[in-house]
Coordinates of C-alpha atoms in Angstrom, one line a residue:
M1 CA -12.5 16.6 76.9
K2 CA -13.2 19.8 78.5
Q3 CA -16.9 19.3 79.0
L4 CA -18.3 22.6 76.6
S5 CA -21.5 24.2 76.8
G6 CA -23.8 24.0 73.5
F7 CA -24.7 20.8 71.6
L8 CA -21.9 18.4 71.0
I9 CA -22.5 14.9 69.9
I10 CA -23.9 11.5 70.6
G11 CA -22.9 8.1 70.1
I12 CA -21.1 4.7 70.5
A13 CA -22.3 1.4 71.5
L14 CA -23.7 -1.7 72.3
G15 CA -23.6 -5.6 71.0
L16 CA -26.3 -7.6 71.6
Q17 CA -30.0 -6.9 71.4
S18 CA -32.3 -9.3 73.3
G19 CA -32.1 -8.8 77.2
V20 CA -31.1 -11.4 79.7
A21 CA -31.9 -12.2 82.6
Q22 CA -29.5 -11.3 85.5
T23 CA -29.2 -14.8 87.9
T24 CA -25.9 -13.9 89.1
T25 CA -23.7 -11.7 90.7
P26 CA -22.9 -9.1 87.7
V27 CA -19.7 -8.9 86.9
M28 CA -19.4 -5.4 86.1
S29 CA -21.6 -2.3 87.1
D30 CA -24.3 -1.0 84.8
H31 CA -21.9 2.4 84.6
A32 CA -18.8 0.3 83.5
A33 CA -20.9 -1.9 80.9
A34 CA -22.7 1.5 79.5
R35 CA -18.9 3.0 79.0
F36 CA -17.5 0.1 77.6
L37 CA -20.5 -0.3 75.1
D38 CA -20.2 3.7 74.3
Q39 CA -16.2 3.3 73.0
A40 CA -17.2 -0.3 71.7
S41 CA -20.8 0.2 69.7
W42 CA -23.1 2.4 67.9
G43 CA -24.5 3.2 72.3
P44 CA -25.6 1.6 75.1
T45 CA -29.1 0.2 75.8
P46 CA -30.7 -1.4 79.0
A47 CA -30.3 -4.7 76.9
A48 CA -27.4 -4.4 76.1
I49 CA -26.0 -3.2 79.5
T50 CA -27.6 -5.9 81.1
Q51 CA -25.8 -8.4 78.4
L52 CA -22.5 -7.2 79.1
Q53 CA -22.7 -7.0 82.7
Q54 CA -23.1 -10.8 82.6
T55 CA -21.1 -12.1 79.9
G56 CA -18.5 -9.3 80.9
I57 CA -15.8 -8.1 78.6
A58 CA -14.0 -10.8 77.5
G59 CA -16.8 -12.9 76.8
W60 CA -18.5 -9.9 75.1
L61 CA -16.0 -9.3 72.4
T62 CA -16.1 -13.5 71.9
A63 CA -19.3 -13.1 70.8
Q64 CA -18.7 -9.8 68.7
F65 CA -15.7 -11.4 67.0
A66 CA -17.5 -14.3 65.8
L67 CA -20.9 -12.0 64.3
N68 CA -20.7 -10.5 60.5
T69 CA -24.6 -9.8 60.0
S70 CA -24.4 -6.2 58.7
D71 CA -25.0 -5.4 54.8
L72 CA -25.6 -2.5 52.9
P73 CA -27.8 -4.0 49.5
D74 CA -25.9 -3.4 45.9
Q75 CA -26.8 -0.8 43.6
P76 CA -27.7 -0.4 40.0
L77 CA -25.0 0.8 37.2
L78 CA -27.7 3.2 35.6
N79 CA -30.6 4.8 36.7
T80 CA -34.0 2.7 35.9
T81 CA -35.1 5.9 34.8
T82 CA -33.1 7.8 33.1
G83 CA -30.2 5.4 32.0
Q84 CA -27.7 7.4 33.1
P85 CA -25.1 6.3 35.7
N86 CA -26.8 5.8 39.5
R87 CA -25.4 8.8 41.3
D88 CA -28.1 8.1 44.2
L89 CA -26.8 7.1 48.1
T90 CA -29.7 7.1 49.5
P91 CA -30.4 3.6 49.9
V92 CA -26.9 2.8 50.5
Q93 CA -27.0 6.1 53.5
A94 CA -30.2 4.6 54.9
A95 CA -29.1 0.8 55.6
F96 CA -25.9 1.7 57.3
F97 CA -28.0 4.1 60.0
Q98 CA -30.3 1.0 60.0
N99 CA -27.9 -1.5 60.6
T100 CA -26.6 0.5 63.4
V101 CA -29.9 0.1 65.3
T102 CA -30.4 -2.9 64.7
Q103 CA -27.9 -5.2 63.6
P104 CA -26.0 -6.8 66.3
D105 CA -22.6 -6.7 65.5
Q106 CA -21.7 -3.6 66.7
L107 CA -18.7 -4.2 67.6
R108 CA -17.6 -5.1 63.2
Q109 CA -19.9 -1.6 62.5
R110 CA -17.9 0.3 64.6
V111 CA -14.2 -1.1 64.2
A112 CA -15.5 -0.8 59.9
F113 CA -16.5 2.7 60.3
A114 CA -13.0 3.6 61.9
L115 CA -11.7 2.4 59.2
S116 CA -13.3 3.3 56.7
Q117 CA -12.4 7.2 58.0
M118 CA -8.9 5.8 57.9
W119 CA -8.8 4.6 54.4
V120 CA -10.9 7.2 52.5
V121 CA -12.6 6.8 49.0
S122 CA -15.2 9.7 48.8
A123 CA -18.7 9.5 46.4
V124 CA -17.2 13.8 46.3
S125 CA -15.4 11.8 43.4
T126 CA -16.1 8.2 43.0
K127 CA -19.6 9.2 42.2
D128 CA -21.1 5.7 41.3
A129 CA -23.1 4.7 43.6
Y130 CA -22.7 1.1 43.3
A131 CA -19.1 1.2 44.4
F132 CA -19.5 1.8 47.8
P133 CA -21.4 -1.3 49.1
P134 CA -18.9 -4.0 47.7
Y135 CA -15.7 -1.1 49.5
W136 CA -17.6 -1.2 52.8
R137 CA -17.7 -5.0 52.7
L138 CA -14.2 -5.5 52.6
F139 CA -13.8 -2.7 56.1
R140 CA -17.0 -5.0 57.6
D141 CA -14.7 -8.6 56.3
N142 CA -11.5 -7.2 57.0
A143 CA -12.0 -5.9 60.7
F144 CA -11.0 -8.4 62.6
G145 CA -8.1 -9.8 60.3
N146 CA -4.7 -8.6 59.8
Y147 CA -4.3 -4.9 59.2
R148 CA -1.6 -6.2 56.5
D149 CA -5.1 -7.5 54.5
I150 CA -6.5 -4.1 54.6
M151 CA -3.7 -3.1 53.4
T152 CA -4.3 -5.4 50.1
A153 CA -7.9 -5.1 50.2
L154 CA -8.0 -1.2 50.3
T155 CA -5.1 -1.7 47.6
L156 CA -6.4 -3.2 45.4
S157 CA -10.0 -2.0 45.6
P158 CA -11.1 -0.7 41.9
A159 CA -12.6 2.4 43.8
M160 CA -9.7 3.2 45.8
G161 CA -8.3 2.5 42.4
D162 CA -10.4 5.4 40.8
Y163 CA -10.4 7.3 44.2
L164 CA -6.9 7.5 44.1
N165 CA -5.7 7.2 40.9
M166 CA -3.8 3.8 41.4
A167 CA -6.6 2.4 38.9
N168 CA -4.7 2.1 34.9
N169 CA -1.4 3.9 36.2
N170 CA 1.4 2.8 34.0
K171 CA 4.9 2.7 33.7
G172 CA 6.4 6.0 32.6
N173 CA 7.8 6.3 29.1
P174 CA 10.2 8.8 28.8
A175 CA 9.4 9.7 24.7
K176 CA 6.2 10.6 25.4
G177 CA 7.4 12.6 28.7
T178 CA 5.8 10.5 31.0
A179 CA 5.8 8.8 34.5
A180 CA 3.8 6.7 36.6
N181 CA 1.2 8.7 38.8
E182 CA 2.9 9.0 42.4
N183 CA -0.8 9.5 44.4
Y184 CA -1.4 6.3 45.7
A185 CA 2.3 5.6 46.8
R186 CA 1.8 9.0 48.7
E187 CA -1.3 8.6 50.4
L188 CA -0.2 5.0 51.4
M189 CA 3.0 5.7 52.9
Q190 CA 1.0 9.5 54.8
L191 CA -2.4 8.4 55.3
F192 CA -2.7 4.9 55.5
T193 CA 0.5 3.3 57.0
V194 CA 3.3 5.8 58.7
G195 CA 2.2 9.2 58.3
L196 CA 5.1 12.2 57.3
T197 CA 7.4 11.7 60.3
Q198 CA 9.0 8.4 61.9
L199 CA 7.5 7.3 65.5
N200 CA 9.1 6.0 68.5
P201 CA 6.8 3.3 70.1
D202 CA 4.7 5.9 71.7
G203 CA 4.0 8.2 69.3
S204 CA 6.3 11.3 70.1
P205 CA 8.3 12.1 66.8
V206 CA 11.6 11.0 66.3
L207 CA 14.3 14.0 66.7
D208 CA 18.0 14.2 64.8
S209 CA 20.4 15.4 66.1
S210 CA 19.0 19.0 65.5
N211 CA 16.2 18.3 67.1
N212 CA 14.1 18.5 64.1
P213 CA 11.6 15.0 63.1
V214 CA 13.0 12.5 60.9
P215 CA 10.6 12.0 58.3
T216 CA 9.6 9.2 57.2
Y217 CA 10.4 8.6 53.6
T218 CA 12.0 11.2 50.9
Q219 CA 9.8 12.3 47.1
A220 CA 12.8 10.0 46.0
I221 CA 10.8 6.5 47.8
I222 CA 7.3 8.1 46.4
T223 CA 8.9 7.6 43.2
D224 CA 10.4 4.4 43.1
T225 CA 6.7 3.1 45.2
A226 CA 4.8 4.4 42.2
R227 CA 6.5 2.7 40.3
A228 CA 6.6 -0.5 41.9
L229 CA 2.5 -0.2 42.3
T230 CA 1.6 0.4 38.2
G231 CA 0.2 -2.0 35.4
W232 CA -3.3 -2.5 37.7
T233 CA -6.6 -1.9 36.0
Y234 CA -9.6 -2.2 37.3
P235 CA -12.1 -5.3 37.3
T236 CA -13.7 -6.1 33.3
A237 CA -17.5 -5.7 33.3
P238 CA -19.5 -8.8 32.5
G239 CA -19.5 -8.9 29.1
A240 CA -16.5 -6.9 28.2
T241 CA -13.0 -7.7 26.6
A242 CA -10.6 -7.2 29.2
K243 CA -7.8 -4.6 27.7
A244 CA -4.9 -2.9 29.6
N245 CA -6.8 0.2 30.7
N246 CA -10.3 -1.0 31.7
P247 CA -13.0 1.3 31.8
A248 CA -13.8 2.0 35.3
Y249 CA -15.6 -1.0 37.3
Y250 CA -15.9 -1.2 41.3
I251 CA -17.1 -4.7 41.5
G252 CA -13.7 -7.4 42.7
Q253 CA -10.5 -6.4 42.8
M254 CA -8.2 -4.8 40.2
F255 CA -6.4 -7.3 38.3
A256 CA -2.5 -6.6 37.3
V257 CA -1.7 -6.0 33.6
E258 CA 2.3 -6.8 33.1
A259 CA 2.6 -4.8 30.6
E260 CA 1.8 -1.2 31.7
H261 CA 3.8 -2.9 35.0
D262 CA 7.5 -0.8 35.3
T263 CA 10.4 -4.2 36.0
T264 CA 12.9 -1.3 36.5
S265 CA 15.0 -1.5 40.5
K266 CA 13.5 0.4 42.6
S267 CA 14.5 1.9 46.0
I268 CA 11.4 2.2 48.6
I269 CA 11.1 3.0 52.5
G270 CA 13.6 1.7 55.1
G271 CA 16.4 1.3 52.4
A272 CA 14.7 -1.8 51.1
V273 CA 15.2 -2.0 47.1
I274 CA 12.9 -4.5 44.7
P275 CA 15.0 -6.4 42.2
A276 CA 14.5 -5.6 38.6
G277 CA 12.4 -7.9 36.7
Q278 CA 9.8 -8.8 39.3
T279 CA 5.9 -8.9 37.9
A280 CA 3.3 -6.0 39.6
Q281 CA 2.4 -8.5 42.3
Q282 CA 5.8 -9.4 43.6
D283 CA 6.1 -5.5 43.4
L284 CA 3.2 -4.9 45.5
T285 CA 4.0 -7.5 48.1
S286 CA 7.7 -6.0 48.7
V287 CA 5.7 -2.9 49.0
F288 CA 3.3 -4.6 51.7
D289 CA 6.8 -6.4 53.2
A290 CA 8.4 -3.2 53.2
L291 CA 6.1 -1.1 54.9
M292 CA 4.5 -4.1 57.4
K293 CA 7.9 -4.2 59.3
Q294 CA 8.4 -0.2 59.8
P295 CA 8.4 1.1 63.7
T296 CA 6.4 3.5 63.3
M297 CA 3.0 2.2 61.9
A298 CA 2.4 0.0 65.2
P299 CA 2.2 4.0 66.9
F300 CA 0.8 5.9 63.6
V301 CA -2.5 2.9 62.9
S302 CA -2.7 2.3 67.0
K303 CA -3.3 6.2 68.0
Q304 CA -5.9 6.9 65.1
L305 CA -7.7 3.7 66.2
I306 CA -7.2 4.5 69.6
Q307 CA -9.1 8.2 68.8
H308 CA -11.7 6.5 66.8
L309 CA -13.8 4.6 69.9
V310 CA -12.2 5.7 72.6
T311 CA -10.3 9.3 73.3
S312 CA -8.9 11.8 70.9
D313 CA -5.9 12.7 73.6
P314 CA -4.6 8.9 74.7
S315 CA -1.5 9.2 76.5
P316 CA 2.2 8.5 75.5
A317 CA 1.9 5.4 77.6
Y318 CA -1.9 3.9 76.4
V319 CA 0.0 4.5 72.2
K320 CA 2.7 2.9 73.5
R321 CA 1.1 -0.6 75.3
V322 CA -1.4 -0.9 71.9
A323 CA 1.5 -0.1 69.5
S324 CA 3.2 -3.1 71.4
V325 CA 0.6 -5.4 70.8
F326 CA 0.5 -4.2 67.1
T327 CA 3.8 -5.1 67.1
D328 CA 3.2 -8.5 68.4
N329 CA 0.1 -10.4 69.1
G330 CA 1.5 -12.0 72.1
S331 CA 2.1 -15.3 69.3
G332 CA 4.7 -13.4 67.1
V333 CA 1.9 -11.8 64.6
R334 CA 1.8 -8.2 63.4
G335 CA -0.8 -6.3 62.9
D336 CA -3.8 -8.7 64.7
M337 CA -6.4 -6.7 64.9
K338 CA -8.6 -8.6 67.3
A339 CA -5.3 -8.1 69.6
I340 CA -5.3 -4.7 68.9
I341 CA -9.1 -4.0 69.4
T342 CA -8.9 -5.8 73.0
A343 CA -5.6 -3.8 73.5
I344 CA -7.4 -1.0 73.0
L345 CA -11.1 -1.3 74.4
T346 CA -9.4 -3.0 78.1
D347 CA -6.5 -0.5 78.1
P348 CA -6.0 0.7 81.7
E349 CA -6.7 4.3 80.3
A350 CA -10.1 2.7 79.0
R351 CA -11.2 1.4 82.1
A352 CA -9.8 3.8 84.5
A353 CA -13.0 5.8 85.2
D354 CA -15.1 2.3 85.0
D355 CA -15.4 2.7 88.8
A356 CA -17.9 5.0 89.3
S357 CA -16.6 6.8 92.2
S358 CA -13.5 8.0 90.4
T359 CA -12.6 11.1 89.8
P360 CA -13.1 12.3 85.9
N361 CA -10.3 12.8 83.5
P362 CA -11.5 16.0 82.3
T363 CA -8.9 15.2 78.7
F364 CA -10.2 12.0 77.8
G365 CA -13.3 11.2 75.6
H366 CA -13.7 12.6 72.1
M367 CA -17.0 14.5 71.2
R368 CA -19.8 12.5 69.3
E369 CA -19.4 12.4 65.8
P370 CA -22.7 13.4 64.3
V371 CA -22.6 9.4 62.7
L372 CA -22.1 8.3 66.2
F373 CA -24.6 10.9 68.0
M374 CA -27.1 9.6 65.8
G375 CA -26.5 6.0 66.2
D376 CA -27.0 6.6 70.1
L377 CA -29.4 8.5 69.9
L378 CA -31.6 6.3 67.5
R379 CA -30.5 3.7 70.2
G380 CA -31.4 4.8 73.4
L381 CA -34.8 6.5 71.8
N382 CA -35.8 3.0 70.8
A383 CA -36.2 4.2 67.0
T384 CA -37.1 1.8 64.3
L385 CA -36.2 2.2 61.1
T386 CA -36.8 1.4 57.4
S387 CA -35.2 1.3 54.8
A388 CA -36.7 4.6 53.5
N389 CA -35.2 6.1 56.5
E390 CA -33.1 9.9 55.9
I391 CA -31.0 9.8 59.4
F392 CA -28.4 10.6 57.0
A393 CA -29.9 14.0 56.0
S394 CA -29.4 14.5 60.0
A395 CA -25.7 14.3 60.3
N396 CA -25.6 15.9 57.4
D397 CA -26.8 18.7 58.3
M398 CA -24.6 18.0 61.9
G399 CA -21.3 18.9 59.6
Q400 CA -21.0 14.3 58.8
D401 CA -22.4 13.9 55.3
L402 CA -22.1 10.1 55.3
F403 CA -19.7 8.5 52.5
Y404 CA -18.9 12.1 51.4
P405 CA -16.3 13.2 53.0
E406 CA -14.6 16.2 51.9
T407 CA -10.9 15.1 51.3
V408 CA -9.1 12.2 51.5
F409 CA -8.2 14.0 55.3
S410 CA -11.8 12.2 55.8
Y411 CA -14.7 14.4 57.5
F412 CA -12.5 15.7 59.9
S413 CA -8.0 16.0 59.7
P414 CA -6.4 13.4 62.4
L415 CA -4.2 16.0 63.6
Y416 CA -7.2 18.7 64.4
A417 CA -6.5 20.4 67.6
L418 CA -8.1 22.7 70.2
E419 CA -6.7 26.1 69.8
S420 CA -5.1 25.1 73.7
G421 CA -3.1 22.1 71.3
Q422 CA -5.3 19.4 72.9
P423 CA -5.5 16.9 70.0
A424 CA -9.3 16.7 69.6
P425 CA -9.9 15.9 65.4
E426 CA -14.1 15.8 66.2
F427 CA -14.4 19.6 66.3
Q428 CA -12.9 20.6 63.2
I429 CA -16.5 20.3 62.3
Y430 CA -18.3 21.2 64.7
S431 CA -19.1 25.2 64.8
T432 CA -22.0 27.5 65.7
Q433 CA -24.6 26.3 63.2
T434 CA -24.0 22.7 63.7
A435 CA -24.0 23.1 67.1
A436 CA -27.8 24.6 66.8
E437 CA -28.6 21.5 64.6
R438 CA -27.6 19.3 67.2
A439 CA -30.3 20.6 69.2
D440 CA -32.5 20.9 66.5
V441 CA -32.4 17.3 65.8
V442 CA -32.8 15.9 69.2
N443 CA -35.6 18.7 69.4
A444 CA -37.1 16.9 66.6
A445 CA -36.4 13.2 67.9
L446 CA -38.6 14.1 71.0
Y447 CA -41.9 16.9 69.4
G448 CA -41.5 16.0 65.9
E449 CA -40.5 13.6 63.9
L450 CA -36.8 12.6 62.1
D451 CA -38.0 11.4 58.7
K452 CA -41.2 10.2 57.8
T453 CA -40.1 6.7 58.6
T454 CA -38.2 7.0 61.3
K455 CA -40.5 6.0 65.1
I456 CA -39.2 6.8 68.3
D457 CA -40.7 4.7 71.4
L458 CA -40.6 6.8 74.9
T459 CA -42.0 3.5 76.4
P460 CA -39.6 2.4 78.5
F461 CA -39.2 6.4 79.5
L462 CA -42.8 7.2 80.6
Q463 CA -43.4 4.4 82.7
Y464 CA -41.4 6.5 85.2
G465 CA -43.7 10.0 84.1
G466 CA -45.2 9.6 87.3
D467 CA -41.9 9.7 89.5
I468 CA -39.7 12.5 88.4
A469 CA -36.3 11.0 90.7
S470 CA -36.9 7.7 88.8
L471 CA -37.2 9.0 85.8
V472 CA -34.3 11.3 85.7
D473 CA -32.0 8.3 87.3
Y474 CA -33.6 5.9 84.1
I475 CA -32.3 8.4 82.0
N476 CA -28.7 8.7 83.5
Y477 CA -28.7 5.1 83.2
V478 CA -29.5 5.0 79.6
F479 CA -28.0 8.0 78.2
V480 CA -25.0 8.7 80.4
H481 CA -23.5 5.8 82.1
H482 CA -25.1 6.7 85.4
S483 CA -22.6 9.9 85.9
M484 CA -25.2 13.3 85.5
S485 CA -23.3 15.4 87.6
S486 CA -25.6 17.4 89.9
D487 CA -25.7 20.2 88.0
L488 CA -27.3 18.6 85.0
Q489 CA -30.1 16.1 87.6
Q490 CA -31.5 19.2 88.8
A491 CA -31.8 21.0 84.9
A492 CA -33.2 17.6 83.6
T493 CA -35.5 17.4 86.8
S494 CA -36.7 21.3 86.7
A495 CA -37.4 20.9 83.5
A496 CA -39.6 17.9 84.0
D497 CA -41.1 19.3 87.1
A498 CA -42.1 22.3 84.7
A499 CA -43.6 20.7 82.5
T500 CA -47.4 20.5 82.5
G501 CA -50.1 18.1 80.6
A502 CA -53.9 17.9 80.3
N503 CA -53.8 14.7 81.8
A504 CA -51.9 11.6 83.9
A505 CA -50.8 10.4 80.2
A506 CA -49.4 13.9 78.9
L507 CA -48.1 15.1 81.4
A508 CA -46.1 11.9 81.7
L509 CA -44.6 11.9 78.2
A510 CA -44.7 15.8 78.9
R511 CA -42.3 15.2 82.0
V512 CA -39.8 12.7 79.6
Q513 CA -39.7 15.0 76.8
A514 CA -38.5 18.0 78.6
A515 CA -35.9 15.8 81.0
L516 CA -34.9 14.1 78.1
Y517 CA -34.0 17.7 75.9
V518 CA -32.0 19.0 78.5
V519 CA -30.0 15.9 79.1
L520 CA -29.4 15.3 75.1
T521 CA -28.6 19.1 74.7
S522 CA -26.0 18.7 77.8
S523 CA -22.5 18.7 77.4
E524 CA -21.9 15.5 79.7
Y525 CA -23.7 13.2 76.8
Q526 CA -22.2 14.8 73.6
I527 CA -18.8 14.5 75.3
V528 CA -18.1 10.6 75.3
Q529 CA -16.1 10.0 78.7

C-alpha cells in the first residue's frame, strides 16, 4: 500500500504468550517473525516473536490449529433492572478485546474475525445482546474446518435467520399473493459464496464474446433458491411450545417445518435442478452441493480472506495459488480451511518481504482497521484489560463499531478502492476525523488513559530510556518489524532527544512517550507491510 501521512491503523498479530529462551539458532529473523505475526495474529510481542523464531511457521501453525480458548460471555435475555429485552453488548465487546490481548488462540481469533466480516450479522438490526456470543462461536469453532461447514452453521444460525430473513420464510401462497423471501438466497450467493460475476481462478472476471462479465446467477435462480430455503424457523425457547413460525430465539440452531417448505422442483445455480418432493434439509443440501461445485467460489472466498489477513490488493497469481488449494487441499478435499489459511500465510507473495534487505512493494499490505489497530497497540504496550474495559469505544471513535457494521457489506465493502483504482477496502472508513481519532487514541494510551480499567505498562521500553538509539531500536523491533525508515528513526530520535524531565526516571518516561508517539502515529506503523 502507499505509505500515507497521517494516522492510519494497527494490528495483527501473535500467538503464544510465554517466552522461550533461544538455545538454538533461530529458524527465522525477528523481522520475518514479526511480519508473519502481523498477518496471523492480533499483534507481535517480544515473547511471541521469540516463540515463532524458534518453532518456525509450520510449528507455529500446528500449535495454533490445536488451540480453541477464546470465548464471549453469554448474556441475559432481559435487562435485570427494567425487565425489557437486553440490548447491551458492551460486556461482549469488552470480552472480545480482552481475548485479543490475552488469549493464546490468536490465529483462530483472527480468522474468526475475518469470517465475521464476510458473513455479517449486525446488532444494528438484530438487537438482542444474547444473540451474539452463540453467533461468534460458530466462527470460532469452524474457523479451521471446511468452508461448507461454515456455510451450514451460519445459514442455520437464528441470528442470521433474523438478520437476512431466512427464519420463518414460508413457502409462497399464490391464493394469498405471497412468495418466498429472497433476501438470504441473494446474499448467500452475492456475498458469502460466489459474488455477482463468474471468476477465473486468478479472480479476474470471466468475459463473454462482447467482453462483458458473465453473471454468476439470474433473478430466476434467486427466486428458485429462495423457494429451496423455505420452511426454517427459530429454535424453540425453553418452556415454550414449538410452532410453525417460532418467535425469535437465538440459542441453538434453526429447525425445519416441512409444512412451510416449498416441495416443488427448482432450478438453481450452475444449471442444477432440485427435484420435487424433497425435504427442507434435502433442498438445503442440494443448494450447498451446487454452490460448492462452482469454480468461482474458490477465488471469490480466497481473495477476501487474503485481503483480511495479508494484503488488500493481492496479485492474480496469489489469488490463483490460494484458490487452487481451496479447490483441492492435495487430498481431493474442497474448502479445507486449514489448508487455505496455510496457503495464504505461506505464499511467496506474503513472505516476499521477510528478507529485510528486499525492496518493499509499495502496493503490498493493508491499513490497520481500527479493531486490529487496538489489538496490536494494546499487545505492543503490554496492556492489562479487565472485563469492564471500554476499548471498543476507541475502535468506534475510529470508525469501526464492533458488532455493529452498518450494512450486510460489513464495516467496509471488500470492493472499495482508492481514487487510483487500487483496492483498499479498509480505507472506506478512513477520514480526516477518524485519522485524528487515531492520534488521540495513541496520545491517550501514552499520556493519559484509554479507559478507567485498561493499564499500559511501558517498563520494557523504560529500560532503554537512558540510551535513545537503543530505545528507538527496541520500538522498531516491537512495532515496525525492524524495518523503520531512516526518516522515521530520525523523527523518533529527535522527539526523544527533545524530551525533558525533572529526574532520570521522569526523563526516561518522557523519552519513551515521545518516541512511541512519533512511531505509532506514523504511516509506517499504520500500514502493515
